[in-house]
Coordinates of C-alpha atoms in Angstrom, one line a residue:
M1 CA 96.6 -35.3 -30.5
S2 CA 96.9 -38.7 -32.1
S3 CA 100.3 -40.2 -32.6
I4 CA 98.9 -42.2 -35.6
N5 CA 100.2 -41.1 -38.9
M6 CA 96.9 -39.7 -40.2
Q7 CA 96.0 -39.8 -43.9
Q8 CA 96.5 -36.4 -45.4
T9 CA 93.4 -35.5 -47.5
D10 CA 91.6 -32.3 -48.1
P11 CA 88.1 -33.2 -49.2
I12 CA 87.0 -29.6 -49.6
K13 CA 89.9 -28.2 -51.6
F14 CA 87.8 -28.4 -54.8
L15 CA 85.2 -26.0 -53.3
D16 CA 87.7 -23.2 -53.7
D17 CA 86.9 -23.3 -57.5
F18 CA 83.2 -22.5 -56.7
R19 CA 83.6 -20.1 -53.8
G20 CA 82.3 -16.7 -54.6
K21 CA 80.5 -18.2 -57.6
E22 CA 78.1 -20.9 -56.5
F23 CA 78.3 -20.0 -52.8
N24 CA 79.6 -17.2 -50.6
G25 CA 79.8 -18.6 -47.0
K26 CA 82.3 -20.9 -45.4
W27 CA 80.2 -23.9 -46.4
P28 CA 77.7 -24.3 -49.3
T29 CA 74.1 -24.9 -48.3
L30 CA 72.7 -28.3 -49.4
P31 CA 71.1 -26.9 -52.6
E32 CA 74.4 -25.1 -53.4
M33 CA 76.3 -28.4 -52.8
F34 CA 73.9 -30.2 -55.2
N35 CA 74.4 -27.5 -57.9
I36 CA 78.2 -27.8 -57.6
T37 CA 77.9 -31.6 -58.1
V38 CA 75.7 -31.2 -61.1
K39 CA 78.3 -28.8 -62.6
R40 CA 81.1 -31.3 -62.0
F41 CA 79.2 -34.6 -62.9
P42 CA 76.0 -33.8 -64.8
D43 CA 75.8 -37.2 -66.5
N44 CA 76.8 -39.4 -63.5
N45 CA 74.1 -41.7 -62.2
C46 CA 72.3 -40.1 -59.3
F47 CA 69.3 -42.0 -58.0
T48 CA 68.6 -45.7 -58.7
D49 CA 65.9 -48.1 -57.6
F50 CA 64.6 -51.5 -58.6
E51 CA 60.9 -50.5 -59.0
G52 CA 60.8 -50.9 -62.8
P53 CA 58.7 -53.7 -64.5
G54 CA 59.6 -57.1 -62.9
G55 CA 61.9 -55.4 -60.4
S56 CA 64.1 -53.9 -63.1
K57 CA 66.5 -51.1 -62.5
N58 CA 65.6 -47.4 -62.9
T59 CA 68.2 -44.7 -62.8
I60 CA 68.2 -40.9 -63.3
T61 CA 71.4 -38.8 -63.8
Y62 CA 72.3 -35.8 -61.7
S63 CA 71.1 -33.3 -64.3
Q64 CA 67.8 -35.2 -64.6
A65 CA 67.4 -35.2 -60.8
L66 CA 68.1 -31.5 -60.6
E67 CA 65.3 -30.8 -63.2
K68 CA 62.8 -32.8 -61.1
I69 CA 63.9 -31.0 -57.9
Q70 CA 63.7 -27.5 -59.4
T71 CA 60.3 -28.3 -61.0
L72 CA 58.9 -29.3 -57.6
A73 CA 60.6 -26.4 -55.8
N74 CA 58.9 -24.0 -58.1
F75 CA 55.6 -25.7 -57.5
F76 CA 56.1 -25.2 -53.7
A77 CA 56.9 -21.5 -54.2
A78 CA 54.0 -21.0 -56.6
S79 CA 51.7 -22.8 -54.1
G80 CA 52.5 -20.4 -51.2
I81 CA 55.5 -22.1 -49.5
K82 CA 57.5 -19.3 -47.9
H83 CA 61.1 -19.1 -46.5
G84 CA 61.3 -21.3 -43.3
D85 CA 58.0 -23.1 -43.8
R86 CA 58.1 -26.8 -43.0
I87 CA 57.5 -29.6 -45.6
A88 CA 57.2 -33.1 -44.2
V89 CA 58.0 -36.5 -45.9
S90 CA 57.4 -40.0 -44.7
G91 CA 57.9 -43.1 -46.8
K92 CA 60.1 -46.0 -47.9
N93 CA 63.5 -45.1 -49.3
S94 CA 63.0 -43.9 -52.9
P95 CA 64.2 -41.3 -55.5
Q96 CA 60.8 -39.6 -55.0
W97 CA 61.6 -39.2 -51.3
A98 CA 65.0 -37.7 -52.2
V99 CA 63.4 -35.3 -54.7
V100 CA 61.0 -34.0 -52.1
Y101 CA 63.8 -33.6 -49.6
F102 CA 65.9 -31.4 -51.9
A103 CA 63.0 -29.6 -53.5
A104 CA 61.9 -28.4 -50.0
L105 CA 65.4 -27.0 -49.4
Y106 CA 65.6 -25.4 -52.9
A107 CA 62.3 -23.6 -52.1
G108 CA 63.9 -22.1 -49.0
A109 CA 61.8 -24.4 -46.7
V110 CA 62.8 -26.7 -43.9
I111 CA 62.5 -30.5 -44.5
T112 CA 61.0 -32.7 -41.8
P113 CA 61.5 -36.4 -42.5
L114 CA 59.4 -38.7 -40.4
D115 CA 59.8 -42.4 -39.5
Y116 CA 57.5 -44.4 -41.8
A117 CA 57.5 -47.3 -39.3
L118 CA 55.5 -45.2 -36.8
H119 CA 51.8 -45.7 -36.4
D120 CA 49.5 -43.2 -38.2
K121 CA 48.6 -41.6 -34.9
E122 CA 52.2 -41.2 -33.9
I123 CA 53.0 -39.6 -37.3
E124 CA 50.0 -37.3 -36.8
N125 CA 51.3 -36.2 -33.4
L126 CA 54.7 -35.3 -35.0
L127 CA 52.9 -33.4 -37.8
N128 CA 50.9 -31.4 -35.2
T129 CA 54.2 -30.5 -33.6
A130 CA 56.1 -29.6 -36.8
K131 CA 53.1 -27.9 -38.4
P132 CA 54.2 -28.4 -42.1
K133 CA 52.3 -26.8 -45.0
F134 CA 52.7 -29.9 -47.2
F135 CA 53.1 -33.6 -46.3
F136 CA 54.3 -36.3 -48.7
V137 CA 53.5 -39.9 -47.8
D138 CA 53.7 -43.4 -49.4
S139 CA 50.6 -45.3 -50.6
E140 CA 50.0 -47.4 -47.4
K141 CA 49.4 -44.4 -45.3
Y142 CA 48.0 -42.1 -48.0
D143 CA 44.3 -42.9 -47.4
Y144 CA 44.5 -42.2 -43.6
F145 CA 46.0 -38.7 -44.2
T146 CA 43.6 -37.8 -47.0
S147 CA 40.5 -39.1 -45.1
K148 CA 40.7 -36.5 -42.3
K149 CA 41.0 -32.7 -42.2
F150 CA 44.5 -31.4 -41.4
S151 CA 46.1 -28.0 -41.6
F152 CA 48.5 -29.4 -44.2
K153 CA 48.0 -30.7 -47.8
T154 CA 48.8 -34.3 -48.4
Y155 CA 50.6 -35.5 -51.5
S156 CA 51.8 -38.9 -52.6
L157 CA 55.3 -40.5 -53.2
N158 CA 53.7 -43.2 -55.3
P159 CA 52.4 -42.9 -59.0
A160 CA 49.3 -44.9 -58.0
Q161 CA 47.9 -41.5 -56.8
K162 CA 48.3 -39.7 -60.1
D163 CA 46.9 -36.3 -59.3
T164 CA 48.9 -35.8 -56.1
Y165 CA 52.0 -37.8 -57.2
V166 CA 55.2 -35.9 -56.6
Y167 CA 56.4 -36.0 -60.2
S168 CA 53.0 -34.7 -61.4
L169 CA 53.2 -31.5 -59.4
K170 CA 54.0 -28.6 -61.7
S171 CA 53.2 -24.9 -62.0
T172 CA 53.2 -22.6 -64.9
K173 CA 53.7 -19.7 -62.5
T174 CA 57.2 -18.8 -61.3
G175 CA 57.2 -18.6 -57.5
K176 CA 59.4 -16.3 -55.5
I177 CA 62.1 -18.1 -53.6
T178 CA 64.3 -16.8 -50.7
P179 CA 67.1 -19.3 -50.3
A180 CA 68.3 -20.3 -46.9
T181 CA 71.7 -19.4 -45.6
E182 CA 74.2 -21.9 -44.2
D183 CA 73.4 -21.0 -40.6
E184 CA 69.6 -21.6 -41.0
T185 CA 67.7 -24.8 -40.2
A186 CA 67.8 -27.3 -43.1
A187 CA 66.1 -30.2 -41.4
I188 CA 64.1 -31.1 -38.2
L189 CA 64.7 -34.7 -37.3
F190 CA 62.4 -36.3 -34.7
T191 CA 64.5 -38.8 -32.7
S192 CA 62.5 -41.9 -31.8
G193 CA 65.6 -42.8 -29.9
T194 CA 65.1 -45.9 -27.8
T195 CA 62.7 -44.4 -25.3
G196 CA 61.1 -41.2 -24.1
T197 CA 59.4 -38.3 -25.8
P198 CA 60.6 -37.7 -29.3
K199 CA 62.4 -34.4 -29.8
G200 CA 62.8 -32.4 -33.0
V201 CA 66.5 -31.9 -33.6
M202 CA 67.2 -28.8 -35.7
L203 CA 70.2 -29.2 -38.0
S204 CA 71.4 -26.3 -40.1
H205 CA 72.8 -26.5 -43.6
K206 CA 76.3 -25.9 -42.1
N207 CA 75.8 -28.7 -39.6
L208 CA 75.1 -31.3 -42.3
V209 CA 77.4 -30.0 -45.0
S210 CA 80.4 -29.5 -42.7
D211 CA 79.9 -33.0 -41.1
C212 CA 79.7 -34.5 -44.6
Y213 CA 83.0 -33.1 -45.7
M214 CA 84.8 -33.6 -42.4
A215 CA 83.9 -37.3 -42.5
Q216 CA 85.9 -37.5 -45.7
T217 CA 89.1 -36.6 -43.8
R218 CA 89.0 -40.1 -42.4
M219 CA 87.9 -41.9 -45.6
N220 CA 88.2 -41.2 -49.3
I221 CA 85.0 -41.5 -51.4
Y222 CA 84.8 -41.1 -55.1
P223 CA 82.4 -40.2 -58.0
T224 CA 82.7 -43.8 -59.1
D225 CA 81.3 -45.2 -55.8
I226 CA 77.8 -46.7 -55.5
F227 CA 76.1 -46.2 -52.1
Y228 CA 73.3 -48.4 -50.9
A229 CA 70.6 -46.7 -48.9
L230 CA 69.2 -49.8 -47.1
L231 CA 68.4 -48.4 -43.7
P232 CA 65.6 -45.9 -43.4
I233 CA 66.8 -42.6 -44.9
H234 CA 64.8 -40.4 -42.4
H235 CA 67.4 -41.4 -39.8
A236 CA 70.4 -39.1 -39.4
Y237 CA 72.9 -41.9 -40.0
T238 CA 71.6 -42.9 -43.4
M239 CA 70.7 -39.3 -44.3
L240 CA 74.2 -38.0 -43.8
A241 CA 76.5 -41.0 -44.3
V242 CA 74.7 -42.4 -47.4
F243 CA 72.4 -39.8 -49.0
I244 CA 74.3 -36.5 -48.5
E245 CA 77.8 -38.1 -48.7
A246 CA 77.0 -39.7 -52.1
I247 CA 75.6 -36.4 -53.5
S248 CA 78.7 -34.4 -52.2
V249 CA 81.0 -36.4 -54.6
G250 CA 78.6 -37.2 -57.5
A251 CA 78.3 -40.9 -56.5
E252 CA 75.3 -43.1 -57.4
L253 CA 72.7 -43.8 -54.7
V254 CA 70.8 -47.1 -54.8
F255 CA 67.6 -47.1 -52.7
G256 CA 66.8 -50.3 -50.9
K257 CA 63.3 -50.7 -49.4
S258 CA 63.6 -54.0 -47.5
M259 CA 66.0 -56.1 -45.6
A260 CA 64.4 -59.3 -47.0
V261 CA 67.4 -61.5 -47.9
T262 CA 66.4 -62.3 -51.5
R263 CA 65.8 -58.6 -52.3
L264 CA 69.0 -57.5 -50.4
M265 CA 71.1 -60.1 -52.4
K266 CA 69.6 -59.0 -55.7
E267 CA 70.2 -55.3 -55.1
L268 CA 73.8 -55.9 -53.8
K269 CA 74.6 -57.9 -56.9
E270 CA 72.8 -55.9 -59.6
G271 CA 73.5 -52.5 -58.0
K272 CA 77.3 -53.4 -57.9
I273 CA 77.4 -51.7 -54.5
T274 CA 80.8 -50.3 -53.3
M275 CA 79.7 -48.6 -50.1
L276 CA 77.5 -50.4 -47.7
L277 CA 76.4 -48.8 -44.4
G278 CA 74.5 -50.7 -41.9
V279 CA 73.8 -51.5 -38.3
P280 CA 75.2 -54.5 -36.3
L281 CA 72.1 -56.6 -36.9
L282 CA 72.7 -56.4 -40.7
F283 CA 76.4 -57.2 -40.6
N284 CA 75.9 -60.0 -38.1
K285 CA 73.3 -61.6 -40.4
L286 CA 75.5 -61.3 -43.5
L287 CA 78.5 -62.8 -41.7
S288 CA 76.4 -65.6 -40.1
G289 CA 75.3 -66.7 -43.6
I290 CA 78.9 -66.6 -44.9
M291 CA 80.3 -68.6 -42.0
K292 CA 77.5 -71.2 -42.3
G293 CA 78.3 -71.8 -45.9
I294 CA 82.0 -72.3 -45.0
K295 CA 81.2 -74.7 -42.2
A296 CA 79.0 -76.7 -44.4
K297 CA 82.1 -77.6 -46.5
G298 CA 83.4 -79.7 -43.6
P299 CA 85.9 -79.2 -40.7
L300 CA 89.0 -79.5 -42.9
V301 CA 88.0 -76.7 -45.3
Y302 CA 86.7 -74.6 -42.3
G303 CA 90.1 -75.1 -40.5
V304 CA 92.1 -74.1 -43.6
I305 CA 90.0 -71.0 -44.2
K306 CA 90.3 -69.9 -40.6
L307 CA 94.1 -70.1 -40.9
M308 CA 94.0 -68.1 -44.2
L309 CA 91.7 -65.5 -42.5
G310 CA 94.3 -65.1 -39.7
L311 CA 97.1 -64.7 -42.2
S312 CA 95.1 -62.1 -44.2
Y313 CA 94.5 -60.0 -41.1
I314 CA 98.2 -60.0 -40.0
I315 CA 99.3 -58.9 -43.5
K316 CA 96.6 -56.2 -43.6
K317 CA 97.5 -54.7 -40.2
L318 CA 101.3 -55.0 -40.4
F319 CA 102.0 -54.3 -44.1
K320 CA 98.8 -52.4 -45.1
K321 CA 98.3 -55.0 -47.9
N322 CA 94.8 -56.2 -48.5
I323 CA 95.1 -59.8 -49.8
G324 CA 91.7 -60.9 -48.5
K325 CA 89.8 -59.8 -51.6
S326 CA 91.9 -62.1 -53.7
L327 CA 92.1 -65.0 -51.3
F328 CA 88.3 -65.1 -50.7
K329 CA 87.0 -63.9 -54.0
A330 CA 84.7 -66.9 -54.4
V331 CA 83.2 -66.6 -50.9
L332 CA 82.6 -62.8 -51.3
K333 CA 81.1 -63.3 -54.8
Q334 CA 78.6 -65.9 -53.5
A335 CA 77.6 -63.4 -50.7
N336 CA 77.2 -60.7 -53.4
I337 CA 79.7 -58.4 -51.5
Y338 CA 82.7 -58.8 -53.7
T339 CA 82.2 -55.3 -55.2
L340 CA 82.2 -53.7 -51.8
R341 CA 85.0 -51.2 -51.3
I342 CA 84.1 -50.1 -47.8
A343 CA 81.5 -51.2 -45.2
I344 CA 80.6 -49.0 -42.3
C345 CA 78.8 -50.0 -39.1
G346 CA 77.0 -47.4 -37.0
G347 CA 73.8 -47.1 -34.9
G348 CA 75.4 -49.1 -32.1
P349 CA 78.7 -50.9 -31.2
L350 CA 79.8 -53.9 -33.2
A351 CA 81.6 -56.8 -31.5
P352 CA 85.4 -56.6 -32.3
S353 CA 85.3 -60.2 -33.5
V354 CA 82.8 -59.3 -36.2
F355 CA 84.8 -56.2 -37.2
K356 CA 87.9 -58.3 -37.4
I357 CA 86.5 -61.1 -39.6
Y358 CA 85.2 -58.6 -42.3
N359 CA 88.7 -57.1 -42.5
E360 CA 90.2 -60.6 -42.7
F361 CA 87.9 -61.2 -45.8
G362 CA 89.5 -58.2 -47.4
I363 CA 86.6 -55.7 -46.9
D364 CA 87.7 -52.3 -45.5
F365 CA 85.3 -52.4 -42.6
V366 CA 85.1 -49.6 -40.1
Q367 CA 82.9 -48.3 -37.3
G368 CA 81.7 -44.8 -36.8
Y369 CA 80.1 -42.9 -33.9
G370 CA 77.7 -40.1 -33.4
L371 CA 74.2 -38.9 -32.6
T372 CA 71.3 -37.2 -34.4
E373 CA 72.2 -34.0 -32.5
T374 CA 75.7 -34.1 -34.0
S375 CA 74.6 -34.4 -37.6
P376 CA 75.5 -37.3 -36.8
I377 CA 79.1 -38.2 -37.2
I378 CA 81.6 -37.4 -34.4
A379 CA 84.2 -40.0 -35.0
L380 CA 85.2 -42.5 -37.7
N381 CA 87.7 -45.3 -37.8
P382 CA 90.3 -44.5 -40.5
V383 CA 90.3 -47.3 -43.1
Y384 CA 94.1 -47.1 -43.2
A385 CA 94.6 -47.3 -39.4
F386 CA 91.5 -49.0 -38.0
N387 CA 91.2 -50.2 -34.4
I388 CA 88.7 -53.1 -33.9
N389 CA 88.0 -52.1 -30.3
S390 CA 87.2 -48.5 -31.1
V391 CA 84.4 -46.5 -32.7
G392 CA 87.0 -44.2 -34.3
I393 CA 88.9 -41.0 -34.0
N394 CA 87.2 -37.6 -33.9
L395 CA 86.8 -36.0 -37.3
V396 CA 89.0 -33.0 -38.2
G397 CA 87.2 -29.9 -37.0
I398 CA 85.4 -31.7 -34.2
E399 CA 86.8 -31.6 -30.6
V400 CA 86.1 -34.4 -28.2
K401 CA 86.8 -34.7 -24.5
I402 CA 85.8 -37.0 -21.6
N403 CA 83.9 -35.1 -18.9
E404 CA 84.6 -35.9 -15.3
P405 CA 86.5 -39.2 -15.9
D406 CA 86.6 -41.8 -13.2
K407 CA 89.8 -43.6 -12.0
D408 CA 89.7 -45.7 -15.2
G409 CA 89.4 -42.7 -17.4
V410 CA 85.7 -43.4 -18.2
G411 CA 83.3 -40.4 -18.3
E412 CA 80.7 -38.8 -20.4
I413 CA 81.8 -38.1 -24.0
C414 CA 81.4 -34.4 -24.9
C415 CA 82.1 -32.7 -28.2
K416 CA 82.3 -29.2 -29.9
G417 CA 82.2 -28.4 -33.6
E418 CA 80.2 -27.1 -36.5
N419 CA 78.3 -30.4 -36.6
V420 CA 76.5 -29.7 -33.3
M421 CA 72.8 -29.0 -33.7
L422 CA 71.1 -25.6 -33.4
G423 CA 68.9 -27.1 -30.6
Y424 CA 65.6 -28.9 -30.1
Y425 CA 62.6 -27.5 -31.9
N426 CA 60.6 -25.3 -29.5
M427 CA 62.3 -26.9 -26.5
P428 CA 64.8 -24.3 -25.1
E429 CA 65.0 -25.9 -21.7
E430 CA 65.8 -29.4 -23.1
T431 CA 68.4 -27.8 -25.4
K432 CA 70.1 -26.1 -22.4
K433 CA 70.4 -29.4 -20.5
C434 CA 72.4 -30.9 -23.3
F435 CA 75.3 -28.5 -22.9
T436 CA 78.0 -27.9 -20.3
K437 CA 78.3 -24.4 -18.9
D438 CA 81.3 -23.8 -21.2
G439 CA 79.4 -24.9 -24.3
W440 CA 80.4 -28.6 -24.8
F441 CA 77.6 -30.9 -26.1
K442 CA 76.9 -33.8 -23.7
T443 CA 76.3 -37.0 -25.6
G444 CA 75.0 -39.1 -22.8
D445 CA 77.4 -41.8 -23.8
L446 CA 80.2 -43.1 -21.5
G447 CA 83.6 -43.9 -22.8
W448 CA 87.3 -43.2 -22.7
I449 CA 90.0 -42.1 -25.2
D450 CA 93.3 -43.9 -25.6
K451 CA 96.7 -42.3 -26.1
N452 CA 96.4 -42.4 -29.9
G453 CA 93.0 -40.6 -29.9
Y454 CA 90.8 -43.6 -30.5
I455 CA 87.4 -43.4 -28.7
M456 CA 86.3 -46.4 -26.8
L457 CA 82.6 -46.6 -26.1
S458 CA 81.4 -48.1 -22.8
G459 CA 77.7 -47.6 -23.1
R460 CA 74.8 -45.2 -22.4
A461 CA 75.0 -43.5 -19.0
K462 CA 71.3 -44.3 -18.6
N463 CA 72.0 -48.1 -19.0
M464 CA 74.8 -48.4 -16.6
I465 CA 74.4 -51.1 -13.9
V466 CA 76.1 -50.8 -10.5
T467 CA 76.9 -54.2 -8.9
D468 CA 77.0 -55.0 -5.2
G469 CA 80.8 -54.7 -5.4
G470 CA 80.4 -51.1 -6.6
K471 CA 81.6 -52.0 -10.1
N472 CA 80.1 -50.2 -13.1
V473 CA 78.8 -52.6 -15.8
Y474 CA 77.8 -51.5 -19.3
P475 CA 75.1 -53.7 -20.8
E476 CA 76.3 -53.0 -24.4
E477 CA 79.7 -54.6 -23.6
I478 CA 78.0 -57.9 -22.5
E479 CA 75.5 -57.9 -25.4
N480 CA 78.4 -57.5 -27.8
A481 CA 79.8 -60.9 -26.6
F482 CA 76.6 -62.6 -28.0
Q483 CA 76.6 -61.0 -31.5
L484 CA 77.6 -64.2 -33.3
E485 CA 75.3 -66.5 -31.3
D486 CA 72.7 -67.5 -34.0
D487 CA 70.4 -69.1 -31.4
F488 CA 69.3 -65.8 -29.9
E489 CA 67.3 -63.4 -32.0
Q490 CA 67.5 -60.8 -29.2
I491 CA 69.5 -60.6 -26.0
T492 CA 69.1 -57.5 -23.8
I493 CA 71.1 -57.0 -20.6
S494 CA 69.6 -55.0 -17.7
G495 CA 70.1 -54.6 -14.0
Y496 CA 67.8 -56.1 -11.4
L497 CA 67.6 -55.0 -7.8
L498 CA 69.6 -57.3 -5.4
D499 CA 69.5 -55.1 -2.3
K500 CA 67.0 -52.2 -1.8
K501 CA 69.1 -50.6 0.9
S502 CA 72.4 -50.4 -1.1
K503 CA 70.6 -50.3 -4.5
A504 CA 73.1 -52.9 -5.7
E505 CA 72.1 -54.7 -8.9
G506 CA 72.6 -58.1 -10.4
I507 CA 72.8 -58.7 -14.1
E508 CA 69.8 -60.1 -16.0
A509 CA 69.6 -61.3 -19.6
L510 CA 66.3 -60.9 -21.4
V511 CA 66.4 -63.5 -24.2
Y512 CA 64.1 -64.0 -27.2
P513 CA 65.3 -67.3 -28.8
A514 CA 65.7 -67.5 -32.6
D515 CA 63.4 -69.7 -34.7
S516 CA 66.5 -71.8 -35.4
M517 CA 66.9 -72.7 -31.7
I518 CA 63.2 -73.6 -31.4
T519 CA 63.5 -75.9 -34.5
K520 CA 66.7 -77.4 -33.2
L521 CA 65.0 -78.3 -29.9
S522 CA 61.9 -79.6 -31.6
V523 CA 59.6 -77.6 -29.4
S524 CA 56.9 -75.0 -29.7
R525 CA 57.2 -71.5 -28.2
T526 CA 53.6 -71.8 -27.0
D527 CA 54.1 -75.1 -25.2
E528 CA 54.4 -74.5 -21.5
N529 CA 56.3 -77.8 -21.1
A530 CA 59.0 -76.5 -23.6
K531 CA 60.0 -73.6 -21.4
E532 CA 62.4 -75.6 -19.3
V533 CA 64.0 -77.1 -22.4
I534 CA 64.5 -73.6 -23.9
L535 CA 65.8 -72.2 -20.6
A536 CA 68.3 -75.1 -20.3
A537 CA 69.6 -74.6 -23.9
T538 CA 69.8 -70.8 -23.2
S539 CA 71.7 -71.3 -20.0
K540 CA 74.3 -73.4 -21.7
I541 CA 75.1 -70.6 -24.2
I542 CA 75.1 -68.0 -21.4
D543 CA 77.4 -70.2 -19.2
K544 CA 79.8 -70.4 -22.2
I545 CA 79.9 -66.6 -22.7
N546 CA 80.0 -65.9 -18.9
K547 CA 83.4 -67.7 -18.8
T548 CA 84.8 -65.1 -21.2
L549 CA 83.5 -62.1 -19.1
L550 CA 85.0 -60.5 -16.0
P551 CA 83.5 -61.9 -12.8
Y552 CA 81.4 -58.8 -12.1
Q553 CA 80.0 -58.8 -15.6
R554 CA 78.6 -62.3 -15.4
I555 CA 74.9 -62.9 -15.9
S556 CA 73.1 -64.2 -12.9
K557 CA 69.5 -64.2 -14.0
I558 CA 67.8 -65.3 -17.3
T559 CA 64.3 -64.4 -18.5
I560 CA 63.0 -66.0 -21.6
L561 CA 60.7 -63.6 -23.5
D562 CA 57.5 -64.8 -25.2
E563 CA 57.7 -61.9 -27.7
P564 CA 60.7 -59.9 -29.0
L565 CA 61.2 -56.5 -27.4
E566 CA 60.2 -53.5 -29.6
M567 CA 62.9 -52.1 -31.8
T568 CA 63.7 -48.8 -33.4
T569 CA 64.1 -48.5 -37.2
T570 CA 67.9 -48.8 -36.7
K571 CA 67.3 -52.2 -35.0
K572 CA 68.1 -51.1 -31.5
V573 CA 65.9 -52.5 -28.6
K574 CA 63.7 -49.8 -27.0
R575 CA 65.0 -50.0 -23.5
V576 CA 62.9 -49.2 -20.4
Y577 CA 65.1 -46.9 -18.3
K578 CA 65.2 -47.0 -14.5
K579 CA 63.7 -43.9 -12.8

């Protein structure tokens, strides 16, 4: 039990007014949750994009969104969709994507969102596994899926395909719908993960809805908030923490389609975003731009601002007063993040130094932790009692323990709760492997828990390096030390074999230099003679960081990559695991 004085909030108390009327279980299903929100906030802005003429803003209200959802759900039912059938969707973030998602659930079907960044053949393989009746896809991939014969019908998320466009699908017949219960599957999410064979994670309505409301015990969100869906919405993190969270309180959801800086800045500014959820890469890039602007004003200004940042942090931590927003108003406005109320980083650990600077600037910046299999949020840093070294405290209603801890208290993080998946789709043996004999879900992540209940993440068990001194080294901890190094686009730490007999490993850095470093060195990536120059510049940076690391964590081998390593859609490198 944490000794921290936890914020006392009851995010689900309002549900008592609707219990027995709009829903009968412990938790509403996702359609029941949407209905409740429409009754509470019918005229609130619901879905917004910037796809109007000349990139102008389009918005529909909650009552308008419900009408579109119900029209499509009726079309599904009238067209033969039965309870438990699968409907798949793959495309860029958009209101149309969201309408398909909820219409499938309103029709009593199971939604299967697929990663739009996958190749056509990869998507086809997933569709062959999921066996949906209908598939909705964006324009770029539409021709491929309509040019071949499949067992499913293909429809479009884009108005360019008028006849099969999602908003054109209507039926004069009234189809029969058998709604899902809270314990039934709502979504099947195929995890691309960072390696291996994708698995279909079955999440129930209870899994997703309970996790959505339990997350609010660590952070207050309001109907006046404006969420920004920038990361791909098929991913559990964005789906729950942005899409479903926004809908649960009647907040506005702005759909972003690209991380291109000009578009991102426009949407942050014109969308008046208050809730920004991202991955370390996004927040590192934003911060890098801010700090470059400050440094350009000269060493005196930079020195003064650094002192002010330190003062802001002390006041925020000790006195719970946020003066940063006032002190740095001009800086935040220039970066188009002045309207931000809360920023949350997930999808991987963020360097404590980055976490700290955002809080110094006056933005309530927190980290969360979870996996697709846990709907996904297990833990969240409380805004009012954040710890820059931690990924957070377990949510109310979710138990967390460390399994088989070593002498330092580090072991596999395990959890129990209503957020834990039903299992992997048609993979009972794989499902069984994920649980201890007494029913705890094994995350595959290593970490420890401090006396106040804060979870400290060490890294993935699969990634761990064992040195010749018998020390356990976690690549993620070393990679974090490089997060503010602009000269590296990618740095991935892995072990290399030092001794076949003892299987002891050394520590290797796989580095893909950033364009800025190549320009600074006045060389070309393709020039063989430039490799030594690039290696020398890289070695200087690594030597600098090595001095900040423990002796057994220090990098002893550097490999300069000709091409960046492949990444997932949440911007994590796809690691090649040791057998």
